[in-house]
Short mmCIF file of C-alpha atoms in Angstrom, two decimals:
data_model
loop_
_atom_site.label_atom_id
_atom_site.label_comp_id
_atom_site.label_asym_id
_atom_site.label_seq_id
_atom_site.Cartn_x
_atom_site.Cartn_y
_atom_site.Cartn_z
CA UNK A 728 -0.08 0.00 0.02
CA UNK A 729 2.77 2.31 0.77
CA UNK A 730 4.64 1.54 -2.29
CA UNK A 731 1.69 2.28 -4.31
CA UNK A 732 1.16 5.56 -2.65
CA UNK A 733 4.79 6.49 -3.20
CA UNK A 734 4.46 5.58 -6.93
CA UNK A 735 1.44 7.85 -7.25
CA UNK A 736 3.11 10.66 -5.43
CA UNK A 737 6.30 10.19 -7.77
CA UNK A 738 4.17 10.45 -10.96
CA UNK A 739 2.28 13.57 -9.69
CA UNK A 740 5.71 15.31 -9.00
CA UNK A 741 7.02 14.38 -12.50
CA UNK A 742 3.83 15.78 -14.07
CA UNK A 743 4.24 19.10 -12.16
CA UNK A 744 8.08 19.37 -13.03
CA UNK A 745 7.12 18.81 -16.72
CA UNK A 746 4.47 21.43 -16.65
CA UNK A 747 6.73 24.02 -15.13
CA UNK A 748 9.52 23.36 -17.60
CA UNK A 749 7.14 23.33 -20.61
CA UNK A 750 5.80 26.87 -19.55
CA UNK A 751 9.32 28.23 -19.67
CA UNK A 752 9.89 27.25 -23.23
CA UNK A 753 9.99 30.00 -25.89
CA UNK A 754 6.77 30.43 -27.80
CA UNK A 755 6.61 29.40 -31.50
CA UNK A 756 7.35 32.16 -33.89
CA UNK A 757 3.85 31.77 -35.32
CA UNK A 758 2.25 32.86 -31.99
CA UNK A 759 2.24 36.58 -32.71
CA UNK A 760 0.62 38.95 -30.15
CA UNK A 761 -2.49 40.59 -30.97
CA UNK A 762 -2.61 44.34 -30.11
CA UNK A 763 -5.60 46.56 -29.03
CA UNK A 764 -7.46 48.04 -31.93
CA UNK A 765 -6.53 51.74 -32.84
CA UNK A 766 -8.53 54.29 -35.00
CA UNK A 767 -7.39 55.55 -38.47
CA UNK A 768 -8.68 58.25 -40.66
CA UNK A 769 -9.93 57.98 -44.06
CA UNK A 770 -10.47 60.89 -46.87
CA UNK A 771 -14.01 61.51 -45.60
CA UNK A 772 -13.50 62.29 -41.97
CA UNK A 773 -14.93 58.63 -41.06
CA UNK A 774 -13.03 56.67 -38.44
CA UNK A 775 -12.34 52.87 -38.35
CA UNK A 776 -11.78 50.75 -35.32
CA UNK A 777 -10.51 47.15 -35.59
CA UNK A 778 -7.53 44.89 -35.54
CA UNK A 779 -7.86 43.71 -39.25
CA UNK A 780 -6.80 45.41 -42.36
CA UNK A 781 -9.19 45.62 -45.58
CA UNK A 782 -7.80 42.33 -46.56
CA UNK A 783 -9.03 40.78 -43.25
CA UNK A 784 -5.38 40.19 -42.11
CA UNK A 785 -4.72 41.01 -38.51
CA UNK A 786 -2.84 44.30 -38.18
CA UNK A 787 -0.04 43.00 -35.86
CA UNK A 788 3.73 43.65 -36.44
CA UNK A 789 5.53 41.06 -38.31
CA UNK A 790 8.60 40.59 -40.55
CA UNK A 791 7.54 43.42 -42.86
CA UNK A 792 7.29 46.06 -40.19
CA UNK A 793 9.77 48.97 -41.03
CA UNK A 794 13.00 48.78 -39.12
CA UNK A 795 13.78 51.54 -36.66
CA UNK A 796 17.07 50.47 -35.26
CA UNK A 797 20.55 51.38 -36.18
CA UNK A 798 22.35 54.76 -36.68
CA UNK A 799 20.40 57.71 -37.88
CA UNK A 800 21.05 58.20 -41.69
CA UNK A 801 22.81 61.27 -42.98
CA UNK A 802 20.22 63.84 -44.39
CA UNK A 803 19.01 63.55 -47.97
CA UNK A 804 20.83 66.12 -50.24
CA UNK A 805 18.74 68.59 -51.86
CA UNK A 806 19.64 69.24 -55.59
CA UNK A 807 21.76 72.16 -56.20
CA UNK A 808 19.39 74.65 -58.04
CA UNK A 809 21.45 77.94 -57.81
CA UNK A 810 20.07 80.52 -60.29
CA UNK A 811 16.40 79.32 -60.31
CA UNK A 812 13.82 78.28 -58.01
CA UNK A 813 13.59 74.79 -56.55
CA UNK A 814 10.44 72.98 -57.91
CA UNK A 815 8.75 71.14 -54.91
CA UNK A 816 5.78 69.04 -55.00
CA UNK A 817 4.11 67.66 -51.81
CA UNK A 818 1.62 65.00 -52.72
CA UNK A 819 -0.47 64.24 -49.72
CA UNK A 820 -3.96 62.95 -48.56
CA UNK A 821 -6.43 64.80 -46.16
CA UNK A 822 -3.43 65.47 -43.78
CA UNK A 823 -1.83 67.64 -46.51
CA UNK A 824 -5.18 69.27 -47.11
CA UNK A 825 -5.04 70.39 -43.62
CA UNK A 826 -7.17 68.09 -41.47
CA UNK A 827 -7.70 69.30 -38.66
CA UNK A 828 -5.07 72.28 -38.50
CA UNK A 829 -6.70 75.41 -36.97
CA UNK A 830 -5.68 77.46 -40.18
CA UNK A 831 -4.10 76.77 -43.65
CA UNK A 832 -0.63 78.32 -42.62
CA UNK A 833 -0.17 75.85 -39.82
CA UNK A 834 -0.74 72.72 -41.77
CA UNK A 835 2.40 70.63 -42.31
CA UNK A 836 2.45 71.40 -46.04
CA UNK A 837 2.50 74.96 -45.35
CA UNK A 838 5.11 74.63 -42.79
CA UNK A 839 7.54 72.68 -45.02
CA UNK A 840 7.06 75.01 -47.92
CA UNK A 841 7.79 78.04 -45.66
CA UNK A 842 10.99 76.31 -44.30
CA UNK A 843 12.32 75.58 -47.82
CA UNK A 844 11.53 79.13 -48.80
CA UNK A 845 13.53 80.51 -46.22
CA UNK A 846 16.35 78.35 -47.66
CA UNK A 847 15.93 79.61 -51.26
CA UNK A 848 13.28 80.61 -53.91
CA UNK A 849 10.85 77.73 -54.06
CA UNK A 850 8.00 77.04 -56.60
CA UNK A 851 5.19 74.72 -55.26
CA UNK A 852 4.11 72.33 -57.88
CA UNK A 853 0.58 70.78 -57.46
CA UNK A 854 -0.13 67.15 -58.33
CA UNK A 855 -3.01 66.44 -60.89
CA UNK A 856 -5.68 63.99 -59.88
CA UNK A 857 -6.15 61.43 -62.53
CA UNK A 858 -9.52 60.07 -61.19
CA UNK A 859 -8.35 56.64 -62.28
CA UNK A 860 -9.26 55.34 -58.76
CA UNK A 861 -10.17 56.66 -55.26
CA UNK A 862 -6.80 56.14 -53.92
CA UNK A 863 -4.57 58.94 -53.05
CA UNK A 864 -1.85 57.71 -55.24
CA UNK A 865 -3.92 58.32 -58.37
CA UNK A 866 -2.03 61.41 -59.47
CA UNK A 867 0.27 62.61 -62.17
CA UNK A 868 3.33 64.93 -61.62
CA UNK A 869 5.17 67.06 -64.08
CA UNK A 870 8.79 66.22 -65.19
CA UNK A 871 11.89 67.89 -63.58
CA UNK A 872 11.04 68.26 -60.08
CA UNK A 873 13.63 68.94 -57.52
CA UNK A 874 11.96 67.61 -54.27
CA UNK A 875 9.00 65.38 -53.90
CA UNK A 876 7.21 64.53 -50.65
CA UNK A 877 4.70 61.58 -50.93
CA UNK A 878 2.42 61.57 -47.76
CA UNK A 879 0.15 59.00 -48.57
CA UNK A 880 -1.39 55.66 -47.05
CA UNK A 881 -3.44 56.95 -44.27
CA UNK A 882 -6.65 57.48 -46.38
CA UNK A 883 -6.12 54.60 -48.37
CA UNK A 884 -5.99 51.95 -45.35
CA UNK A 885 -9.96 51.94 -45.78
CA UNK A 886 -9.96 52.01 -49.54
CA UNK A 887 -8.11 48.88 -50.52
CA UNK A 888 -5.91 46.16 -49.05
CA UNK A 889 -2.10 46.12 -48.64
CA UNK A 890 -1.51 44.48 -52.07
CA UNK A 891 -3.68 47.03 -53.89
CA UNK A 892 -1.90 49.94 -52.33
CA UNK A 893 1.47 48.40 -52.85
CA UNK A 894 0.81 48.20 -56.65
CA UNK A 895 -0.53 51.79 -56.86
CA UNK A 896 2.20 53.31 -54.58
CA UNK A 897 4.95 51.49 -56.44
CA UNK A 898 3.61 52.80 -59.85
CA UNK A 899 3.73 56.23 -58.52
CA UNK A 900 7.05 56.26 -57.13
CA UNK A 901 8.55 54.80 -60.35
CA UNK A 902 6.75 57.58 -62.27
CA UNK A 903 8.19 60.11 -60.13
CA UNK A 904 11.73 58.64 -60.52
CA UNK A 905 11.30 58.43 -64.26
CA UNK A 906 9.91 61.93 -64.72
CA UNK A 907 12.20 63.57 -62.09
CA UNK A 908 15.43 61.18 -61.78
CA UNK A 909 17.29 63.85 -59.82
CA UNK A 910 14.66 64.79 -57.36
CA UNK A 911 15.08 64.20 -53.70
CA UNK A 912 12.42 62.01 -52.84
CA UNK A 913 10.98 61.77 -49.22
CA UNK A 914 8.16 59.33 -48.21
CA UNK A 915 6.20 59.67 -44.95
CA UNK A 916 4.45 56.69 -43.27
CA UNK A 917 0.99 56.55 -42.15
CA UNK A 918 -0.49 58.60 -39.34
CA UNK A 919 -1.59 55.38 -37.40
CA UNK A 920 -0.85 53.01 -34.91
CA UNK A 921 -1.70 49.98 -36.95
CA UNK A 922 -0.34 50.81 -40.41
CA UNK A 923 2.70 48.68 -40.11
CA UNK A 924 1.97 46.77 -43.28
CA UNK A 925 1.26 49.87 -45.35
CA UNK A 926 4.42 51.52 -43.94
CA UNK A 927 6.52 48.55 -45.00
CA UNK A 928 5.27 49.04 -48.57
CA UNK A 929 6.11 52.99 -48.50
CA UNK A 930 9.30 52.17 -47.13
CA UNK A 931 10.35 49.43 -49.51
CA UNK A 932 9.23 51.29 -52.65
CA UNK A 933 10.81 54.46 -51.56
CA UNK A 934 14.30 53.29 -50.43
CA UNK A 935 14.59 51.15 -53.73
CA UNK A 936 13.92 54.27 -55.72
CA UNK A 937 16.82 56.10 -53.67
CA UNK A 938 14.37 57.82 -51.47
CA UNK A 939 14.18 58.58 -47.58
CA UNK A 940 11.46 56.92 -45.64
CA UNK A 941 10.03 58.83 -42.58
CA UNK A 942 7.91 57.03 -40.10
CA UNK A 943 5.17 59.14 -38.35
CA UNK A 944 4.25 56.48 -35.66
CA UNK A 945 6.13 58.05 -32.90
CA UNK A 946 4.55 61.48 -33.57
CA UNK A 947 1.05 59.77 -33.75
CA UNK A 948 1.72 58.02 -30.57
CA UNK A 949 1.85 61.52 -28.73
CA UNK A 950 -1.67 62.22 -27.60
CA UNK A 951 -0.94 65.78 -27.58
CA UNK A 952 -0.53 65.82 -31.41
CA UNK A 953 -4.03 64.80 -31.83
CA UNK A 954 -7.69 66.07 -30.95
CA UNK A 955 -9.38 67.14 -28.99
CA UNK A 956 -12.46 65.96 -30.73
CA UNK A 957 -15.49 68.11 -31.45
CA UNK A 958 -13.65 71.39 -31.99
CA UNK A 959 -15.13 73.37 -34.95
CA UNK A 960 -12.25 74.88 -37.00
CA UNK A 961 -11.21 76.04 -40.27
CA UNK A 962 -11.46 72.37 -41.84
CA UNK A 963 -14.62 71.38 -39.72
CA UNK A 964 -15.40 69.51 -36.65
CA UNK A 965 -12.20 67.74 -35.32
CA UNK A 966 -11.72 64.26 -34.24
CA UNK A 967 -9.27 62.74 -31.85
CA UNK A 968 -7.34 61.12 -34.54
CA UNK A 969 -6.02 63.56 -37.24
CA UNK A 970 -3.13 65.78 -36.20
CA UNK A 971 -3.80 69.29 -34.55
CA UNK A 972 -1.64 72.17 -34.82
CA UNK A 973 0.91 70.51 -32.71
CA UNK A 974 0.81 67.49 -34.75
CA UNK A 975 1.02 69.14 -38.12
CA UNK A 976 4.10 70.73 -36.84
CA UNK A 977 5.51 67.37 -35.62
CA UNK A 978 5.01 65.90 -39.24
CA UNK A 979 6.60 69.00 -40.77
CA UNK A 980 9.77 68.68 -38.39
CA UNK A 981 10.08 65.04 -39.27
CA UNK A 982 9.90 65.72 -43.10
CA UNK A 983 12.37 68.50 -43.00
CA UNK A 984 14.88 66.60 -40.82
CA UNK A 985 15.14 63.99 -43.47
CA UNK A 986 16.80 66.67 -45.83
CA UNK A 987 18.77 68.44 -42.94
CA UNK A 988 16.19 71.31 -42.30
CA UNK A 989 14.00 72.39 -39.36
CA UNK A 990 11.34 74.82 -38.61
CA UNK A 991 12.41 78.23 -37.28
#
């Protein structure tokens, strides 16, 4: 009887030890964490809450997430345009239009152009909407530009899946590089906490074309750069997602830093 009890006790101890050891083993690489949902903005001031993208894939960081490690890269050199104004085009979505800055002169687009103008004569060049699709990438640009900023993807996250955006964004970058081979190219990531897949597309296409990717994730993460919601302003009733004046300034600083400039 005592022997039988000892045997049962031994088995129980062995099971307990195995359970403890198993709990300490590293998880499989396929067991990715699921993060809490975050809102994003589309082009018509609607908001989206969820942990899945348009394609239905979970919006969790993976191997495609842009890398933020390593030493800061040297500023991208702007072309030498002595004797004439520098032709600049900022291709953006609703954020470039001003949502939700308090006035046109404090939106990030105006701040970037002002900083460039302080450096030397500058000619802003507007992109032309092609109406080929609802995507913000459906634009054409003239040839011979000196500096191109692409701030796209945030609005498009509700309009297409990652593959659809990748195709249209890559085509736009290729067209910019073909028509303006000497232009300095800066590409902003999405204004979002769940845009890792779209950011990876932007970074890959931009760097392959010799451009500089600028993540906006850290600027978005600062709550003081967004909201408050419900404020009536120049661009309508604000939400707690799109950048406020501080957010627009943070975006402008990030874009200018890529070419070695800053706001005064």
